[in-house]
Amino acid sequence: MNNLNAASKEEYLDFELLFYGSVRNFVSLFARREGYNPDYITEELVEKISKSIINTVSVETKNQVNLNGHKSLEVKKSINSFHTSYLATTLNEKAEKTFSLTNDSESNSTLIDRIISFVLCAQTGVLKPNLEIINEFINAPYLLESEALNSKTPDSLFDTTLYYLVCTFVARQGMDLGKVTKELIEGIGTIIIEDVFNSSKGKINLSQVRNSSLPDNTLSKSDNLHLKCLEQIVKTEMNSYLSFRSNSYKSFSLIDRIIHLVNSLIFRTLEDPIEIIEEYGLDFFEKVTTDDVAAYINSKCLAKE
């Protein structure tokens, strides 16, 4: 997984690396959500699924949406300051709810479902037309043009997350989001479910991913440490990606900044929090204490008994 995520800034703008990494994270996250080990998601499987998505989108839209990254459109480097400020405000507010241990709106959500909710917020935010954002601030509906996103989106969380992943890359290539339909995404989702099952030789079965209900919709004690780690990482990275004070990512388009932020968050969600702490150092995390770490290790030991 690391080689698809730990890319340099120059490499990270490469379409294929960026898209394949996003696909791997999407499939791995839902495999984990369904209780399976995402290690069975191999690079070969990721490549197969990614190419299948690209080909299916091209065929079903009669090549009106072509995500072939080898000759992709040049990504616009400049970013819209108004849109960026809007996203920074929106995602900071969302982060407060996502990573809170007491917020009522998130109290019945698992760790992974909280992360998916944040990811969808980031993607829908970056895909909003600038005129729609202006309308939210000054209440001028006459400014709005036809909807960029298709109004008929998928029903299940799996398909909805896949829908916004595909739309993000369609928008990155400057193509028509309206061509990405519910039926197209659900067809791609079915192909992914079958490919994952066959490639993993049945070790990952996502056949119920569209209608499965999780038995426990609350955070476990071990999730609390993970949530604190993710909160610090996300807020630190948002300060870089969505701030005009940082020059580290000034060559990135806004959509690439969001893709990078989302991929980083999902990648860390799939890691063990102890590994994260070892990588960053305990001092990096403002809310994490040695007692938190000890409680996490103890909970894991009890779970094995």
Short mmCIF file of C-alpha atoms in Angstrom, two decimals:
data_model
loop_
_atom_site.label_atom_id
_atom_site.label_comp_id
_atom_site.label_asym_id
_atom_site.label_seq_id
_atom_site.Cartn_x
_atom_site.Cartn_y
_atom_site.Cartn_z
CA MET A 1 0.00 0.00 0.00
CA ASN A 2 2.81 2.38 0.82
CA ASN A 3 4.15 2.64 -2.72
CA LEU A 4 0.78 3.87 -3.95
CA ASN A 5 0.46 6.51 -1.24
CA ALA A 6 3.94 7.64 -0.25
CA ALA A 7 4.66 9.56 -3.45
CA SER A 8 6.71 12.66 -4.01
CA LYS A 9 4.88 15.87 -4.90
CA GLU A 10 5.93 15.55 -8.55
CA GLU A 11 4.91 11.89 -8.82
CA TYR A 12 1.68 12.46 -6.98
CA LEU A 13 0.29 14.57 -9.82
CA ASP A 14 0.63 11.60 -12.18
CA PHE A 15 -2.91 10.48 -13.02
CA GLU A 16 -2.31 6.75 -12.89
CA LEU A 17 -0.56 6.75 -9.52
CA LEU A 18 -3.15 9.10 -8.08
CA PHE A 19 -6.16 7.20 -9.42
CA TYR A 20 -4.86 3.71 -8.58
CA GLY A 21 -4.02 4.83 -5.04
CA SER A 22 -7.53 6.24 -4.60
CA VAL A 23 -9.11 3.03 -5.88
CA ARG A 24 -6.98 0.91 -3.55
CA ASN A 25 -7.96 3.02 -0.56
CA PHE A 26 -11.66 2.88 -1.48
CA VAL A 27 -11.73 -0.91 -1.84
CA SER A 28 -9.54 -1.49 1.22
CA LEU A 29 -11.69 0.78 3.38
CA PHE A 30 -14.90 -1.08 2.54
CA ALA A 31 -13.16 -4.45 2.94
CA ARG A 32 -12.16 -3.36 6.46
CA ARG A 33 -15.66 -2.02 7.10
CA GLU A 34 -17.08 -5.44 6.26
CA GLY A 35 -14.60 -7.13 8.61
CA TYR A 36 -12.02 -8.38 6.11
CA ASN A 37 -8.25 -8.00 5.96
CA PRO A 38 -7.44 -5.44 3.23
CA ASP A 39 -3.99 -6.98 2.76
CA TYR A 40 -5.65 -9.28 0.23
CA ILE A 41 -6.16 -6.24 -2.00
CA THR A 42 -3.08 -6.70 -4.20
CA GLU A 43 -1.48 -4.26 -6.63
CA GLU A 44 -2.56 -6.52 -9.49
CA LEU A 45 -6.18 -6.36 -8.33
CA VAL A 46 -6.02 -2.58 -7.92
CA GLU A 47 -4.68 -2.20 -11.44
CA LYS A 48 -7.40 -4.48 -12.82
CA ILE A 49 -10.19 -2.60 -11.03
CA SER A 50 -8.78 0.81 -11.99
CA LYS A 51 -8.54 -0.09 -15.66
CA SER A 52 -12.01 -1.61 -15.53
CA ILE A 53 -13.44 1.65 -14.13
CA ILE A 54 -11.70 3.70 -16.83
CA ASN A 55 -12.85 1.38 -19.63
CA THR A 56 -16.43 1.07 -18.37
CA VAL A 57 -16.83 4.84 -17.99
CA SER A 58 -15.47 5.36 -21.49
CA VAL A 59 -17.70 2.72 -23.10
CA GLU A 60 -20.90 3.65 -21.26
CA THR A 61 -20.49 7.36 -22.03
CA LYS A 62 -19.54 6.64 -25.66
CA ASN A 63 -16.07 8.01 -24.97
CA GLN A 64 -17.48 11.37 -23.84
CA VAL A 65 -15.73 10.77 -20.51
CA ASN A 66 -12.26 9.39 -21.09
CA LEU A 67 -10.16 8.89 -17.98
CA ASN A 68 -7.19 7.45 -19.81
CA GLY A 69 -4.45 9.08 -17.78
CA HIS A 70 -1.63 8.58 -20.25
CA LYS A 71 -2.73 11.63 -22.25
CA SER A 72 -4.69 13.46 -19.59
CA LEU A 73 -5.52 17.12 -19.73
CA GLU A 74 -3.09 19.46 -18.07
CA VAL A 75 -4.32 20.07 -14.54
CA LYS A 76 -4.89 23.72 -13.83
CA LYS A 77 -2.38 24.72 -11.17
CA SER A 78 -4.00 27.88 -9.88
CA ILE A 79 -6.67 27.63 -7.20
CA ASN A 80 -9.78 29.67 -6.56
CA SER A 81 -9.25 31.53 -3.29
CA PHE A 82 -12.97 31.80 -2.54
CA HIS A 83 -13.55 28.08 -3.10
CA THR A 84 -10.48 27.18 -1.05
CA SER A 85 -11.61 29.36 1.86
CA TYR A 86 -15.08 27.79 1.67
CA LEU A 87 -13.58 24.28 1.84
CA ALA A 88 -11.27 25.22 4.70
CA THR A 89 -14.22 26.49 6.74
CA THR A 90 -16.49 23.57 5.85
CA LEU A 91 -13.92 20.85 6.53
CA ASN A 92 -12.75 22.37 9.80
CA GLU A 93 -16.36 22.39 10.99
CA LYS A 94 -16.80 18.82 9.77
CA ALA A 95 -13.59 17.71 11.48
CA GLU A 96 -14.87 18.99 14.83
CA LYS A 97 -17.85 16.62 14.52
CA THR A 98 -16.02 13.71 12.90
CA PHE A 99 -13.32 13.41 15.53
CA SER A 100 -15.38 14.32 18.57
CA LEU A 101 -16.03 11.67 21.21
CA THR A 102 -19.07 13.54 22.50
CA ASN A 103 -20.85 15.02 19.45
CA ASP A 104 -24.41 13.70 19.24
CA SER A 105 -24.58 13.69 15.43
CA GLU A 106 -21.63 11.26 15.23
CA SER A 107 -22.15 9.32 18.47
CA ASN A 108 -23.68 6.28 16.75
CA SER A 109 -21.12 6.08 13.95
CA THR A 110 -18.20 3.69 13.74
CA LEU A 111 -14.67 4.96 13.11
CA ILE A 112 -14.77 3.99 9.45
CA ASP A 113 -18.21 5.49 8.86
CA ARG A 114 -17.02 8.76 10.40
CA ILE A 115 -14.07 8.79 8.01
CA ILE A 116 -16.29 8.03 5.00
CA SER A 117 -18.57 10.89 6.04
CA PHE A 118 -15.61 13.29 6.16
CA VAL A 119 -14.32 12.05 2.79
CA LEU A 120 -17.71 12.61 1.15
CA CYS A 121 -17.88 16.11 2.65
CA ALA A 122 -14.47 16.96 1.17
CA GLN A 123 -15.30 15.56 -2.26
CA THR A 124 -18.74 17.15 -2.55
CA GLY A 125 -17.22 20.44 -1.41
CA VAL A 126 -14.53 20.49 -4.06
CA LEU A 127 -17.03 19.46 -6.75
CA LYS A 128 -19.47 22.27 -5.98
CA PRO A 129 -19.64 24.92 -8.71
CA ASN A 130 -18.25 28.27 -7.59
CA LEU A 131 -21.59 29.94 -8.29
CA GLU A 132 -23.33 27.52 -5.94
CA ILE A 133 -20.87 28.39 -3.20
CA ILE A 134 -21.41 32.10 -3.78
CA ASN A 135 -25.16 31.53 -3.59
CA GLU A 136 -24.78 29.92 -0.15
CA PHE A 137 -23.10 33.06 1.12
CA ILE A 138 -25.15 35.82 -0.53
CA ASN A 139 -28.42 34.01 -1.31
CA ALA A 140 -28.53 34.76 -5.03
CA PRO A 141 -30.15 31.71 -6.66
CA TYR A 142 -30.33 33.46 -10.02
CA LEU A 143 -26.56 32.92 -10.29
CA LEU A 144 -26.92 29.16 -10.36
CA GLU A 145 -26.53 27.29 -13.60
CA SER A 146 -27.65 23.71 -14.23
CA GLU A 147 -26.39 21.23 -11.65
CA ALA A 148 -22.91 19.93 -12.33
CA LEU A 149 -23.49 16.69 -10.43
CA ASN A 150 -26.16 14.24 -11.48
CA SER A 151 -29.17 14.73 -9.19
CA LYS A 152 -29.91 10.99 -9.12
CA THR A 153 -27.08 9.57 -7.02
CA PRO A 154 -26.68 5.96 -5.79
CA ASP A 155 -28.52 4.67 -2.73
CA SER A 156 -25.93 2.62 -0.85
CA LEU A 157 -22.92 4.06 0.99
CA PHE A 158 -20.62 1.84 -1.09
CA ASP A 159 -21.94 3.12 -4.42
CA THR A 160 -22.19 6.72 -3.19
CA THR A 161 -18.53 6.71 -2.13
CA LEU A 162 -17.55 5.18 -5.47
CA TYR A 163 -19.66 7.80 -7.27
CA TYR A 164 -17.84 10.72 -5.67
CA LEU A 165 -14.45 9.08 -6.23
CA VAL A 166 -15.15 8.77 -9.97
CA CYS A 167 -16.68 12.27 -10.15
CA THR A 168 -13.58 13.75 -8.51
CA PHE A 169 -11.36 12.40 -11.27
CA VAL A 170 -13.85 13.27 -14.00
CA ALA A 171 -13.80 16.86 -12.70
CA ARG A 172 -9.99 16.75 -12.51
CA GLN A 173 -9.88 15.95 -16.22
CA GLY A 174 -12.29 18.78 -16.96
CA MET A 175 -15.08 16.52 -18.23
CA ASP A 176 -18.88 16.46 -17.87
CA LEU A 177 -19.96 15.23 -14.42
CA GLY A 178 -23.51 14.82 -15.62
CA LYS A 179 -22.44 11.77 -17.64
CA VAL A 180 -21.64 9.89 -14.41
CA THR A 181 -25.01 8.29 -13.65
CA LYS A 182 -26.36 6.15 -10.85
CA GLU A 183 -26.70 3.19 -13.21
CA LEU A 184 -23.13 3.55 -14.45
CA ILE A 185 -21.70 3.59 -10.92
CA GLU A 186 -23.82 0.67 -9.71
CA GLY A 187 -22.63 -1.36 -12.69
CA ILE A 188 -19.01 -0.55 -11.87
CA GLY A 189 -19.63 -1.39 -8.20
CA THR A 190 -20.92 -4.84 -9.14
CA ILE A 191 -17.80 -5.47 -11.25
CA ILE A 192 -15.58 -4.43 -8.31
CA ILE A 193 -17.41 -6.75 -5.89
CA GLU A 194 -16.96 -9.70 -8.27
CA ASP A 195 -13.31 -8.92 -9.03
CA VAL A 196 -12.42 -8.60 -5.33
CA PHE A 197 -14.10 -11.92 -4.50
CA ASN A 198 -12.43 -13.79 -7.37
CA SER A 199 -8.99 -12.24 -6.93
CA SER A 200 -8.92 -12.86 -3.17
CA LYS A 201 -10.24 -16.41 -3.73
CA GLY A 202 -13.22 -15.69 -1.53
CA LYS A 203 -11.22 -14.22 1.35
CA ILE A 204 -12.98 -10.87 0.81
CA ASN A 205 -16.70 -11.11 0.05
CA LEU A 206 -18.36 -7.74 -0.50
CA SER A 207 -21.62 -9.22 -1.82
CA GLN A 208 -23.56 -7.73 1.12
CA VAL A 209 -21.76 -4.38 1.17
CA ARG A 210 -24.78 -2.56 -0.26
CA ASN A 211 -27.27 -3.72 2.34
CA SER A 212 -25.29 -4.94 5.34
CA SER A 213 -25.98 -3.32 8.69
CA LEU A 214 -23.12 -3.11 11.12
CA PRO A 215 -23.85 -4.92 14.40
CA ASP A 216 -22.09 -2.34 16.56
CA ASN A 217 -22.47 1.29 15.56
CA THR A 218 -20.40 2.78 18.34
CA LEU A 219 -16.71 3.46 18.84
CA SER A 220 -14.70 0.86 20.69
CA LYS A 221 -12.13 1.89 23.30
CA SER A 222 -9.36 1.01 20.84
CA ASP A 223 -10.95 3.36 18.28
CA ASN A 224 -10.62 6.33 20.62
CA LEU A 225 -6.83 6.40 20.28
CA HIS A 226 -7.06 6.03 16.51
CA LEU A 227 -9.54 8.89 16.29
CA LYS A 228 -7.25 11.21 18.26
CA CYS A 229 -4.34 10.35 15.96
CA LEU A 230 -6.38 10.93 12.80
CA GLU A 231 -7.70 14.24 14.10
CA GLN A 232 -4.22 15.65 14.59
CA ILE A 233 -3.00 14.43 11.19
CA VAL A 234 -6.03 15.76 9.31
CA LYS A 235 -5.98 19.17 10.96
CA THR A 236 -2.24 19.50 10.35
CA GLU A 237 -2.58 18.52 6.70
CA MET A 238 -5.56 20.82 6.16
CA ASN A 239 -3.39 23.69 7.37
CA SER A 240 -1.06 22.87 4.47
CA TYR A 241 -3.49 21.98 1.70
CA LEU A 242 -6.12 24.64 2.40
CA SER A 243 -3.96 27.49 3.65
CA PHE A 244 -2.49 30.34 1.63
CA ARG A 245 0.32 30.69 4.16
CA SER A 246 1.92 27.42 3.09
CA ASN A 247 3.96 27.23 -0.09
CA SER A 248 4.50 23.46 0.08
CA TYR A 249 1.63 22.66 -2.27
CA LYS A 250 1.28 25.91 -4.20
CA SER A 251 1.69 24.03 -7.50
CA PHE A 252 -1.26 21.72 -6.70
CA SER A 253 -4.74 22.41 -8.03
CA LEU A 254 -7.48 22.53 -5.38
CA ILE A 255 -8.87 19.19 -6.51
CA ASP A 256 -5.43 17.55 -6.20
CA ARG A 257 -5.10 18.94 -2.69
CA ILE A 258 -8.40 17.31 -1.73
CA ILE A 259 -7.48 14.01 -3.38
CA HIS A 260 -4.20 14.02 -1.49
CA LEU A 261 -5.93 14.88 1.81
CA VAL A 262 -8.55 12.15 1.35
CA ASN A 263 -6.02 9.48 0.39
CA SER A 264 -3.81 10.33 3.34
CA LEU A 265 -6.76 10.11 5.76
CA ILE A 266 -7.98 6.74 4.43
CA PHE A 267 -4.45 5.34 4.39
CA ARG A 268 -3.96 6.28 8.06
CA THR A 269 -7.40 4.90 8.94
CA LEU A 270 -6.25 1.51 7.66
CA GLU A 271 -3.08 1.66 9.78
CA ASP A 272 -2.75 0.60 13.39
CA PRO A 273 -2.60 3.69 15.66
CA ILE A 274 0.54 2.39 17.35
CA GLU A 275 2.27 2.36 13.96
CA ILE A 276 1.10 5.92 13.39
CA ILE A 277 2.45 7.06 16.76
CA GLU A 278 5.78 5.34 16.12
CA GLU A 279 6.05 7.16 12.79
CA TYR A 280 5.09 10.63 13.99
CA GLY A 281 6.25 10.45 17.61
CA LEU A 282 3.99 10.81 20.65
CA ASP A 283 4.77 14.53 21.03
CA PHE A 284 3.12 15.24 17.66
CA PHE A 285 -0.32 14.36 19.00
CA GLU A 286 -1.71 17.03 21.32
CA LYS A 287 -4.56 14.91 22.73
CA VAL A 288 -2.77 11.55 22.98
CA THR A 289 -1.27 10.53 26.32
CA THR A 290 0.76 7.56 27.48
CA ASP A 291 -2.38 6.41 29.31
CA ASP A 292 -4.25 6.36 25.99
CA VAL A 293 -1.57 4.17 24.46
CA ALA A 294 -1.53 1.83 27.46
CA ALA A 295 -5.34 1.54 27.37
CA TYR A 296 -5.23 0.71 23.67
CA ILE A 297 -2.60 -2.00 24.12
CA ASN A 298 -4.57 -3.45 27.05
CA SER A 299 -7.81 -3.53 25.04
CA LYS A 300 -6.05 -5.38 22.24
CA CYS A 301 -4.63 -7.93 24.68
CA LEU A 302 -8.09 -8.50 26.19
CA ALA A 303 -9.59 -8.95 22.73
CA LYS A 304 -7.17 -11.80 22.02
CA GLU A 305 -8.10 -13.71 25.18
#
